[in-house]
PDB file of C-alpha atoms and ligand atoms in Angstrom:
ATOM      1  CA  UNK Z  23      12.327  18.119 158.475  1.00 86.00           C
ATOM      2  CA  UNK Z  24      15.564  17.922 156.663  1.00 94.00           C
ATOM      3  CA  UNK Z  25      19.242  16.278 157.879  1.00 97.00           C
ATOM      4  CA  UNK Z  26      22.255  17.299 156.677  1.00 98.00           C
ATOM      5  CA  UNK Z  27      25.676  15.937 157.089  1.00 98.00           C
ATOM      6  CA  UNK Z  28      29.075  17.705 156.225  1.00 98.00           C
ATOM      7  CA  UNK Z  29      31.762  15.176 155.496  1.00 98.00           C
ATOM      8  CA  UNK Z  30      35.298  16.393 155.405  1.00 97.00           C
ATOM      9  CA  UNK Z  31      38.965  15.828 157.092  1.00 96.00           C
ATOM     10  CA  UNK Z  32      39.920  16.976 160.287  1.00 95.00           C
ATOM     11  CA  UNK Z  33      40.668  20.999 159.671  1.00 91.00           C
ATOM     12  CA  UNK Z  34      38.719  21.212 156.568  1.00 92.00           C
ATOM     13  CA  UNK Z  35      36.380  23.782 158.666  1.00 91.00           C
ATOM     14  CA  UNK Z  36      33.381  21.659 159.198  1.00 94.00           C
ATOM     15  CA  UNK Z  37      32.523  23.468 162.517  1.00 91.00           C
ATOM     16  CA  UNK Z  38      33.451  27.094 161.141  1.00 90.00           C
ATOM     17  CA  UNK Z  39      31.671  26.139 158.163  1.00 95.00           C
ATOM     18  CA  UNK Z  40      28.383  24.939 160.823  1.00 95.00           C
ATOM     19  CA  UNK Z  41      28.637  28.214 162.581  1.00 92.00           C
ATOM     20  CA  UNK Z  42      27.794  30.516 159.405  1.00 94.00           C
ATOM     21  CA  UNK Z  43      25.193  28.154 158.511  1.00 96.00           C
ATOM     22  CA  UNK Z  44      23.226  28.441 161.644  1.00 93.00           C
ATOM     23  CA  UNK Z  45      23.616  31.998 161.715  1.00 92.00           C
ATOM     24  CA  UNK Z  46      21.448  31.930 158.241  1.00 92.00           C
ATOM     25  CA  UNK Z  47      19.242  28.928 159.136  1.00 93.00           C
ATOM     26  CA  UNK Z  48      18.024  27.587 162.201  1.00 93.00           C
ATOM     27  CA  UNK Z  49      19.378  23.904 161.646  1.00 96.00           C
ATOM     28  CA  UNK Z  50      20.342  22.105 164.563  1.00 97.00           C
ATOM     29  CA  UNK Z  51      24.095  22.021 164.868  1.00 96.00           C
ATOM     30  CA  UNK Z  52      24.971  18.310 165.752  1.00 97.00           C
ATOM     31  CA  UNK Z  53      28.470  18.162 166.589  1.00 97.00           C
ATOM     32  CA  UNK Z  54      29.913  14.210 167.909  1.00 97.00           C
ATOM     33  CA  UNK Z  55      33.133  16.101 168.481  1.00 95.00           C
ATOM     34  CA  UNK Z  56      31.400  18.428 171.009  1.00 93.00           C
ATOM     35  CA  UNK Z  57      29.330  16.261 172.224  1.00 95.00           C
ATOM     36  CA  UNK Z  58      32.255  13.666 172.704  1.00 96.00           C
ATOM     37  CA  UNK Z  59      34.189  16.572 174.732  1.00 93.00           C
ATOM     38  CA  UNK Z  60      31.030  16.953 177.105  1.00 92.00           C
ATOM     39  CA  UNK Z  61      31.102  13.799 178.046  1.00 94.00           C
ATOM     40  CA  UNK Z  62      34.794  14.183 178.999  1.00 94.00           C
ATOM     41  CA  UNK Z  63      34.122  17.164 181.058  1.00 91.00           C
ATOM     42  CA  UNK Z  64      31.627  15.038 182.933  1.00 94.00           C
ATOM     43  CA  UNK Z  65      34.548  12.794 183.910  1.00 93.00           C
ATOM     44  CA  UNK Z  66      32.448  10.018 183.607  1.00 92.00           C
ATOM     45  CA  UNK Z  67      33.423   6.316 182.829  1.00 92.00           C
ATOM     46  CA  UNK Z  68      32.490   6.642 179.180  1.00 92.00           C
ATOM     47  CA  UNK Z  69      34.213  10.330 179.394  1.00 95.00           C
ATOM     48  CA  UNK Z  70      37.182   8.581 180.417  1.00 96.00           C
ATOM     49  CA  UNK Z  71      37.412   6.054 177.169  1.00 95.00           C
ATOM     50  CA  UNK Z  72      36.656   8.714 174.890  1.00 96.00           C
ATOM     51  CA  UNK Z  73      39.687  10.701 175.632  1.00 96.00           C
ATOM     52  CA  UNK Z  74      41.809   8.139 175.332  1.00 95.00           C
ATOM     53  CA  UNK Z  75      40.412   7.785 171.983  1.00 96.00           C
ATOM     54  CA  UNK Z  76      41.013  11.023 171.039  1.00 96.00           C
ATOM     55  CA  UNK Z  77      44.011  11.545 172.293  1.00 94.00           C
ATOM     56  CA  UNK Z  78      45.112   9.093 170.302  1.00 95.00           C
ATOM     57  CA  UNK Z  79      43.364  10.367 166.960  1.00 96.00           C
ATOM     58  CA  UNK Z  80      41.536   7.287 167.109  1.00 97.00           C
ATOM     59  CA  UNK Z  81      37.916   7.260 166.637  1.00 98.00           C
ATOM     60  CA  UNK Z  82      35.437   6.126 169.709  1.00 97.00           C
ATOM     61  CA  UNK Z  83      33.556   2.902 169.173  1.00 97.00           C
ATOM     62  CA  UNK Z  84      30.789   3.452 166.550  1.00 97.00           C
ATOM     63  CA  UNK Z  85      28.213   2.443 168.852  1.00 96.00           C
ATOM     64  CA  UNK Z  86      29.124   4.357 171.848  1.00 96.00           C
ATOM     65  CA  UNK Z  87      28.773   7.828 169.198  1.00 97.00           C
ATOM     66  CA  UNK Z  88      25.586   6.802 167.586  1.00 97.00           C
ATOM     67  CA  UNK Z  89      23.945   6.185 170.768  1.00 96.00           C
ATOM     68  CA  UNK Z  90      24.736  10.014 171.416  1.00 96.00           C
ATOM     69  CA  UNK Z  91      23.502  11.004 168.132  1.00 97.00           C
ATOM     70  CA  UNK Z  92      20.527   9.046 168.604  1.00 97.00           C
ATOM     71  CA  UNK Z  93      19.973  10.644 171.823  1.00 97.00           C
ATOM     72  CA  UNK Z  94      20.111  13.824 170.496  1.00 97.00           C
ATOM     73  CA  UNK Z  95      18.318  13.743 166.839  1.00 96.00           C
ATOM     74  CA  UNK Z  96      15.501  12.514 169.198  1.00 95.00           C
ATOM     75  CA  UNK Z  97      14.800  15.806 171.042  1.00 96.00           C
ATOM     76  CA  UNK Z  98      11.833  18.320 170.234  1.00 96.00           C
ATOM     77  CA  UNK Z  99      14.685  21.130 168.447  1.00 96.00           C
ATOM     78  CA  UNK Z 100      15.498  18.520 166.072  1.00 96.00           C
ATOM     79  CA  UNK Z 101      12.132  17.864 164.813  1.00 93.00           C
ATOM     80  CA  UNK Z 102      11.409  20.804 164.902  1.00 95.00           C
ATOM     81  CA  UNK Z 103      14.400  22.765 163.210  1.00 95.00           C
ATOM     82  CA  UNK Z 104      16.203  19.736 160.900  1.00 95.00           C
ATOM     83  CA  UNK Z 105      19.993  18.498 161.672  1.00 97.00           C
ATOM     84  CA  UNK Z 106      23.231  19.689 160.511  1.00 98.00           C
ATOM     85  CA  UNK Z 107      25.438  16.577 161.540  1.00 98.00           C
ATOM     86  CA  UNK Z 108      29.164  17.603 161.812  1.00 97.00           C
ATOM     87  CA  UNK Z 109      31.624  14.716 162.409  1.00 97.00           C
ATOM     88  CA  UNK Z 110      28.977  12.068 162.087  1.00 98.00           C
ATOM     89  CA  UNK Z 111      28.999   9.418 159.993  1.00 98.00           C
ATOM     90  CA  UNK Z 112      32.909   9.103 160.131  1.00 98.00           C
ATOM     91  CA  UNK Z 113      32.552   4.938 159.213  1.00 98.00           C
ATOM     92  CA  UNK Z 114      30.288   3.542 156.740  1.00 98.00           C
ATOM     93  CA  UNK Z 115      28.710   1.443 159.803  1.00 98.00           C
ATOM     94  CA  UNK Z 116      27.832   4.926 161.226  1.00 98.00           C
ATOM     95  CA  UNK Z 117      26.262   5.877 157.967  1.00 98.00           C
ATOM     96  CA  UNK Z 118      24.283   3.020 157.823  1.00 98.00           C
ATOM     97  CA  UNK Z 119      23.222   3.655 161.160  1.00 98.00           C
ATOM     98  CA  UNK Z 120      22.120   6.791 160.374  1.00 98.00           C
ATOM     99  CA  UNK Z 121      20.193   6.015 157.549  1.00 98.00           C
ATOM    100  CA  UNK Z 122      18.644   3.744 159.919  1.00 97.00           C
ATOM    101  CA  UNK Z 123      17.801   5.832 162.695  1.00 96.00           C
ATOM    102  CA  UNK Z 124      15.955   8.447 160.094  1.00 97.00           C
ATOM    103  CA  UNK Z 125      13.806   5.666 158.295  1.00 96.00           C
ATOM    104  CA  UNK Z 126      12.226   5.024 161.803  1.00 93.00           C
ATOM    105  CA  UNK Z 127      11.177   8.178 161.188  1.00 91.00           C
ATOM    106  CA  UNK Z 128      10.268   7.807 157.887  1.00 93.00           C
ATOM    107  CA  UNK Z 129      13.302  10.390 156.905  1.00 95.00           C
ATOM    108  CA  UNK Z 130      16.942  10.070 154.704  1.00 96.00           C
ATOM    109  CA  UNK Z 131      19.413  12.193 154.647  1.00 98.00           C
ATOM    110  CA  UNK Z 132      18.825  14.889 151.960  1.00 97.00           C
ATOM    111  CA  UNK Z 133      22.170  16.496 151.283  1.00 97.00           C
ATOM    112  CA  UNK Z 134      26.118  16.160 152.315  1.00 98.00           C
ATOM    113  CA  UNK Z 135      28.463  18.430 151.276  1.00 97.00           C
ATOM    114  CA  UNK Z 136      32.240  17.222 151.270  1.00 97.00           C
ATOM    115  CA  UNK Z 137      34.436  19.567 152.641  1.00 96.00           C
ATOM    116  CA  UNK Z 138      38.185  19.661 151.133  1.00 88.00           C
ATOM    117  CA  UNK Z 139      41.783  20.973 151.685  1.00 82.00           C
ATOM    118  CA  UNK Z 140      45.311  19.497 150.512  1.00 88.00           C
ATOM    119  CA  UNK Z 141      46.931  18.202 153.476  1.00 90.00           C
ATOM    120  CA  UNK Z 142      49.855  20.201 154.384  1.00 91.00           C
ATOM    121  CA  UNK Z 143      47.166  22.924 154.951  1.00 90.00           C
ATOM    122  CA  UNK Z 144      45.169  20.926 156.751  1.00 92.00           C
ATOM    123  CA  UNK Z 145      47.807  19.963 159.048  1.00 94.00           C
ATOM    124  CA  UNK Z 146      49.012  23.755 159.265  1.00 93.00           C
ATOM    125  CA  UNK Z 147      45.128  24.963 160.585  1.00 92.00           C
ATOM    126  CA  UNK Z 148      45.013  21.962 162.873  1.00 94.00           C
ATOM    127  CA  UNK Z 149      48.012  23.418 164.839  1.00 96.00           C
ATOM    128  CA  UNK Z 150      47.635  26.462 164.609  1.00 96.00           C
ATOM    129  CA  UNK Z 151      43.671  26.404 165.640  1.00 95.00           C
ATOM    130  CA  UNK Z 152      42.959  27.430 169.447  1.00 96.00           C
ATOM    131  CA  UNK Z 153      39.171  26.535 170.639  1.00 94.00           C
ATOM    132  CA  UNK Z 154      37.818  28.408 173.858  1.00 95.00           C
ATOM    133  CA  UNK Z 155      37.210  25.894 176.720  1.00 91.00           C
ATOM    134  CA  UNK Z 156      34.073  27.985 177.661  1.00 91.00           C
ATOM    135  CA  UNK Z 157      32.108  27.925 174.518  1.00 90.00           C
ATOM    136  CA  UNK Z 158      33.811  25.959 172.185  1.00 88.00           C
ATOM    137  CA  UNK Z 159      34.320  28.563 169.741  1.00 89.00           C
ATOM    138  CA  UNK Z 160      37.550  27.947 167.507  1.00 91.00           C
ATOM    139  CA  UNK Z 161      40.516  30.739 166.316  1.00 93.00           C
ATOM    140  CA  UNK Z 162      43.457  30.029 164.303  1.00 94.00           C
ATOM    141  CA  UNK Z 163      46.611  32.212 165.667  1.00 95.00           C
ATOM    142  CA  UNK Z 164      47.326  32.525 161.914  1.00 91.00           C
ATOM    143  CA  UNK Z 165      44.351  33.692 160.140  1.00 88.00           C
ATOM    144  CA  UNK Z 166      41.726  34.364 162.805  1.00 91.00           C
ATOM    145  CA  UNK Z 167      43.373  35.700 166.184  1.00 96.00           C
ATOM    146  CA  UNK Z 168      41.407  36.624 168.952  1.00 97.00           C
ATOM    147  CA  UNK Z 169      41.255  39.880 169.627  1.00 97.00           C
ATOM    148  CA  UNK Z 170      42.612  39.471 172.718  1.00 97.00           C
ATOM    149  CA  UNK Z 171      45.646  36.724 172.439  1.00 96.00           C
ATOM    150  CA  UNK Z 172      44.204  33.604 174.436  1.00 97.00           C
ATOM    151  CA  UNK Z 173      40.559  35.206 175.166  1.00 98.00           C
ATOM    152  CA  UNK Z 174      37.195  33.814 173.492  1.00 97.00           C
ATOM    153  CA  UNK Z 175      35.963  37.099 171.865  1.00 97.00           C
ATOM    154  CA  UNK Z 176      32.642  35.712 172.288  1.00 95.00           C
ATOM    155  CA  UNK Z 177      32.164  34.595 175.949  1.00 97.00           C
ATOM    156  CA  UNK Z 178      35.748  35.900 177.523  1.00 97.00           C
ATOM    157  CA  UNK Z 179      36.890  32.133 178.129  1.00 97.00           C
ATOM    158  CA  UNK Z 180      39.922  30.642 177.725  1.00 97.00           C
ATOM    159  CA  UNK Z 181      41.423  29.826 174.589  1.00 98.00           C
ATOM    160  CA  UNK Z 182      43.612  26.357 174.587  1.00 96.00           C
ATOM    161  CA  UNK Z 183      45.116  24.201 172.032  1.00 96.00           C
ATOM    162  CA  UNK Z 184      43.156  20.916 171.606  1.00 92.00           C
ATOM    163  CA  UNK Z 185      44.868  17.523 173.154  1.00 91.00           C
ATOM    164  CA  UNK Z 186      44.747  16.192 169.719  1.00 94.00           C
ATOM    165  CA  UNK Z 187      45.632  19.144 167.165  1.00 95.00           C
ATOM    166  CA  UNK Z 188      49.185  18.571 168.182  1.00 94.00           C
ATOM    167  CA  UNK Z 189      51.151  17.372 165.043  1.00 95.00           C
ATOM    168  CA  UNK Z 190      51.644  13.907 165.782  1.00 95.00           C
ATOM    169  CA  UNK Z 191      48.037  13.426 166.536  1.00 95.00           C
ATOM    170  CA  UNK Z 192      46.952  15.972 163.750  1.00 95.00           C
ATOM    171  CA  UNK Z 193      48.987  13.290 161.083  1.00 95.00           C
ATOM    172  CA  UNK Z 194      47.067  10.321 162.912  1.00 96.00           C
ATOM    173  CA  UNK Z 195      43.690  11.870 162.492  1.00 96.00           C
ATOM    174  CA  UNK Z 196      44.534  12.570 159.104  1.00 96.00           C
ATOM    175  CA  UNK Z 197      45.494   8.574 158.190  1.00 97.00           C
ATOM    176  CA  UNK Z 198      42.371   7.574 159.907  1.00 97.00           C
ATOM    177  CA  UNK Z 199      39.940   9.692 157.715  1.00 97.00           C
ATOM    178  CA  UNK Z 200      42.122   8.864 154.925  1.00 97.00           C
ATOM    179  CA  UNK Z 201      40.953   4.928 156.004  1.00 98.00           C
ATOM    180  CA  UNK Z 202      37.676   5.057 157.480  1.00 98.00           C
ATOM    181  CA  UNK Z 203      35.839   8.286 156.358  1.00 98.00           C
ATOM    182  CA  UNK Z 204      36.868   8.767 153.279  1.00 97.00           C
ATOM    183  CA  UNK Z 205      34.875   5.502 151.555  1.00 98.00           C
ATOM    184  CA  UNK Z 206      32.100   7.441 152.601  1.00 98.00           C
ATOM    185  CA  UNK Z 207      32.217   9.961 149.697  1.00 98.00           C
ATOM    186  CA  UNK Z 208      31.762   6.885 147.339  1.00 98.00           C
ATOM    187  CA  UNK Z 209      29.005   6.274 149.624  1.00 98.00           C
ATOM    188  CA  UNK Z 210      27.190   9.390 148.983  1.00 98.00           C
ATOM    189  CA  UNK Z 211      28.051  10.135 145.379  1.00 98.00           C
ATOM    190  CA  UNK Z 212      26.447   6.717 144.190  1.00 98.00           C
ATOM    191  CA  UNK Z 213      23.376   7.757 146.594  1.00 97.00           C
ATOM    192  CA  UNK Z 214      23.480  11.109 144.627  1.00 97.00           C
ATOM    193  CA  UNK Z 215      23.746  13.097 147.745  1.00 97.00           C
ATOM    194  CA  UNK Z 216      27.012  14.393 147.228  1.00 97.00           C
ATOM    195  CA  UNK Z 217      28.275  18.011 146.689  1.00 97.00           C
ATOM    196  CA  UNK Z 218      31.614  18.646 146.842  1.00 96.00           C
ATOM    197  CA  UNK Z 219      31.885  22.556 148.381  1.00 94.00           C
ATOM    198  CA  UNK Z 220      35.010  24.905 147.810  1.00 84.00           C
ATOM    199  CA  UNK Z 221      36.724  26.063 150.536  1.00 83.00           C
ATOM    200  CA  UNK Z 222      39.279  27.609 148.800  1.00 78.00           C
ATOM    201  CA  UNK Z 223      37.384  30.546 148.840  1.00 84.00           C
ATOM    202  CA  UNK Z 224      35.878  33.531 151.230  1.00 88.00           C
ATOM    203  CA  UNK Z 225      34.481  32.490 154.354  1.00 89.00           C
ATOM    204  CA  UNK Z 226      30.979  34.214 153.082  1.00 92.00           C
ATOM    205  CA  UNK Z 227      30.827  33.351 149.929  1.00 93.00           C
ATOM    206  CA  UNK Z 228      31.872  29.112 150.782  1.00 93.00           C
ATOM    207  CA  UNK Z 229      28.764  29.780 153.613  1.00 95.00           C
ATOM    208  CA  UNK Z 230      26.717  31.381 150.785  1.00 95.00           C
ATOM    209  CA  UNK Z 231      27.627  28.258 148.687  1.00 94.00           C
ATOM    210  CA  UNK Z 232      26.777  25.724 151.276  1.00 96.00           C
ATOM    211  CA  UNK Z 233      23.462  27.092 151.896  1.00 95.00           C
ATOM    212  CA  UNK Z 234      22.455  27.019 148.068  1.00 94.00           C
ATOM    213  CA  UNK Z 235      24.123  23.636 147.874  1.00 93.00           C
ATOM    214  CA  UNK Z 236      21.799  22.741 150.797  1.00 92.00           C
ATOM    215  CA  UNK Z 237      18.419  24.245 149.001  1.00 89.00           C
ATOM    216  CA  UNK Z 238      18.593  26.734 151.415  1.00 86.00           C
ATOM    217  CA  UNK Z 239      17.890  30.121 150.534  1.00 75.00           C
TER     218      UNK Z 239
HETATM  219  P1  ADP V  24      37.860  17.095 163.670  1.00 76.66           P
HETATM  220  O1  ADP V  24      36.744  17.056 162.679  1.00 76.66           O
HETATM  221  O2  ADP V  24      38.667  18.349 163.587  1.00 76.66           O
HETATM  222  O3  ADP V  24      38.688  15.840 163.678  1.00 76.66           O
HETATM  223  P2  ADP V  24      36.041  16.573 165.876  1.00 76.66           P
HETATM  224  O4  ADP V  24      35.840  17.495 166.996  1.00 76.66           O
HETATM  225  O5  ADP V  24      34.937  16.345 164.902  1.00 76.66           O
HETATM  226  O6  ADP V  24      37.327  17.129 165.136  1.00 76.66           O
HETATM  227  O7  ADP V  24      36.463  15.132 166.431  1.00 76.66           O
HETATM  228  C1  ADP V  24      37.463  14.971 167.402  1.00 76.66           C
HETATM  229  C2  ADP V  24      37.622  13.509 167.797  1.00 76.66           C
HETATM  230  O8  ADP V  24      36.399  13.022 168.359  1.00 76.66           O
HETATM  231  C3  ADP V  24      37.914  12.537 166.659  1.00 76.66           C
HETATM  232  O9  ADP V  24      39.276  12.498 166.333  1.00 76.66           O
HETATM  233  C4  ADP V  24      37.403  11.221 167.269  1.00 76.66           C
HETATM  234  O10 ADP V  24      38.310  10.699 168.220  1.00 76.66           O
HETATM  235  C5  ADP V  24      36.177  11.668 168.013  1.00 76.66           C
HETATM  236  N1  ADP V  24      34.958  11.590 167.168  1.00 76.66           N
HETATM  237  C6  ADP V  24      34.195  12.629 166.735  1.00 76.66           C
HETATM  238  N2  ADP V  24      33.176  12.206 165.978  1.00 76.66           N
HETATM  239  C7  ADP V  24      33.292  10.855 165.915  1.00 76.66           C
HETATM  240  C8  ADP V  24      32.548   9.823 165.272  1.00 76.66           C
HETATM  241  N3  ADP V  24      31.468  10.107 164.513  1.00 76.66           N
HETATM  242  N4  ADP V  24      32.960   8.549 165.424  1.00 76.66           N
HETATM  243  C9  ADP V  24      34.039   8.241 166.168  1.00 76.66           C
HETATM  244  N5  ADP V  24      34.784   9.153 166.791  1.00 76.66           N
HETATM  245  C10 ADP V  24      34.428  10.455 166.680  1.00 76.66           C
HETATM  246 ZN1   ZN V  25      34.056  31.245 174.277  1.00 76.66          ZN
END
């Protein structure tokens, strides 16, 4: 079974990028920052901690995600399909617990593929990107609209802007990858792991990229 990560800053398309891939492969799509909005739809005590986190652009205690992720890379899908983690690791602790939780399995990560943009766009898609509170589907009012303004074309929920793509928080998010993610990339290129995908490009053809990146085909 195979585990792949895609590293990248916030608005870089990691989830848009995870979407086209699982409409080619059946790879699990593992994403902390949906996971980490579940919880705060549960209202729960933990829910509760996490969006102040997030809120603040900060990033939830490393322990609190893995044990999600753990959670979740344990179930039957998982082992049966392979991962595609999306906003996990974001701190080389995470990454080491990663590698750790695999090797108990007798598994390593097999490919990550570094998402990039310059910042000023990245800050531009981050505000302009509305995600559908049903479904969690994401739209840009720019260069994906709904067809309907404010309706998920796919389940007919509402669309919203994020607590935390506002600008402020959008620049925060930004400094914090800049800080704690991005020593990851070292991380990965020494490991050999490491392809660095264009997303400069057509929406098919980066997917179509990814996937051969990925040995997928
Ligand atoms: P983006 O990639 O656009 O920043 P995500 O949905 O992946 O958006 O993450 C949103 C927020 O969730 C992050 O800013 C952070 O607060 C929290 N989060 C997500 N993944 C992690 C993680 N692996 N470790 C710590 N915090 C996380
Ligand atoms: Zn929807």
């Amino acid at each position: 079974m195979a585990f792949y990560v895609l590293l990248g800053p916030p608005g870089a398309g990691k989830g848009t990028l995870a979407e086209d891939i699982r409409k080619r492969f059946p790879l699990v799509h593992i994403s902390t920052g949906d996971m980490l909005r579940e919880e705060i739809k549960a209202k729960t005590d933990r829910g509760r901690q996490v969006k102040a986190a997030m809120d603040a652009g900060s990033l939830v205690p490393d322990e609190m995600v893995s044990a999600i992720v753990a959670a979740r890379i344990s179930k039957p899908d998982v082992a049966l399909n392979g991962g595609l983690l999306d906003g996990f690791p974001r701190t080389l602790k995470q990454a080491h617990i990663i590698d750790d939780l695999l090797r108990n399995d007798g598994l390593a990560l097999d490919q990550v593929l570094l998402l990039g943009a310059d910042t000023d766009q990245l800050i531009r898609r981050l505000t302009a990107r509305r995600t559908c509170m049903g479904c969690g589907r994401v739209f840009n009012i720019h260069s994906t609209p709904a067809a309907v303004s404010g309706i998920c074309d796919g389940c007919g929920g509402h669309l919203q802007q994020r607590d935390d793509d506002t600008e402020a928080t959008a620049i925060e998010r930004l400094r914090v990858y800049r800080q704690q993610t991005e020593p990851l990339v070292g991380f990965y290129e020494q490991r050999g792991i490491l392809t660095r995908l264009d997303t400069g490009r057509h929406r098919e053809a980066v997917a179509a990229d990814a996937c051969r990146a990925l040995g997928l085909t």
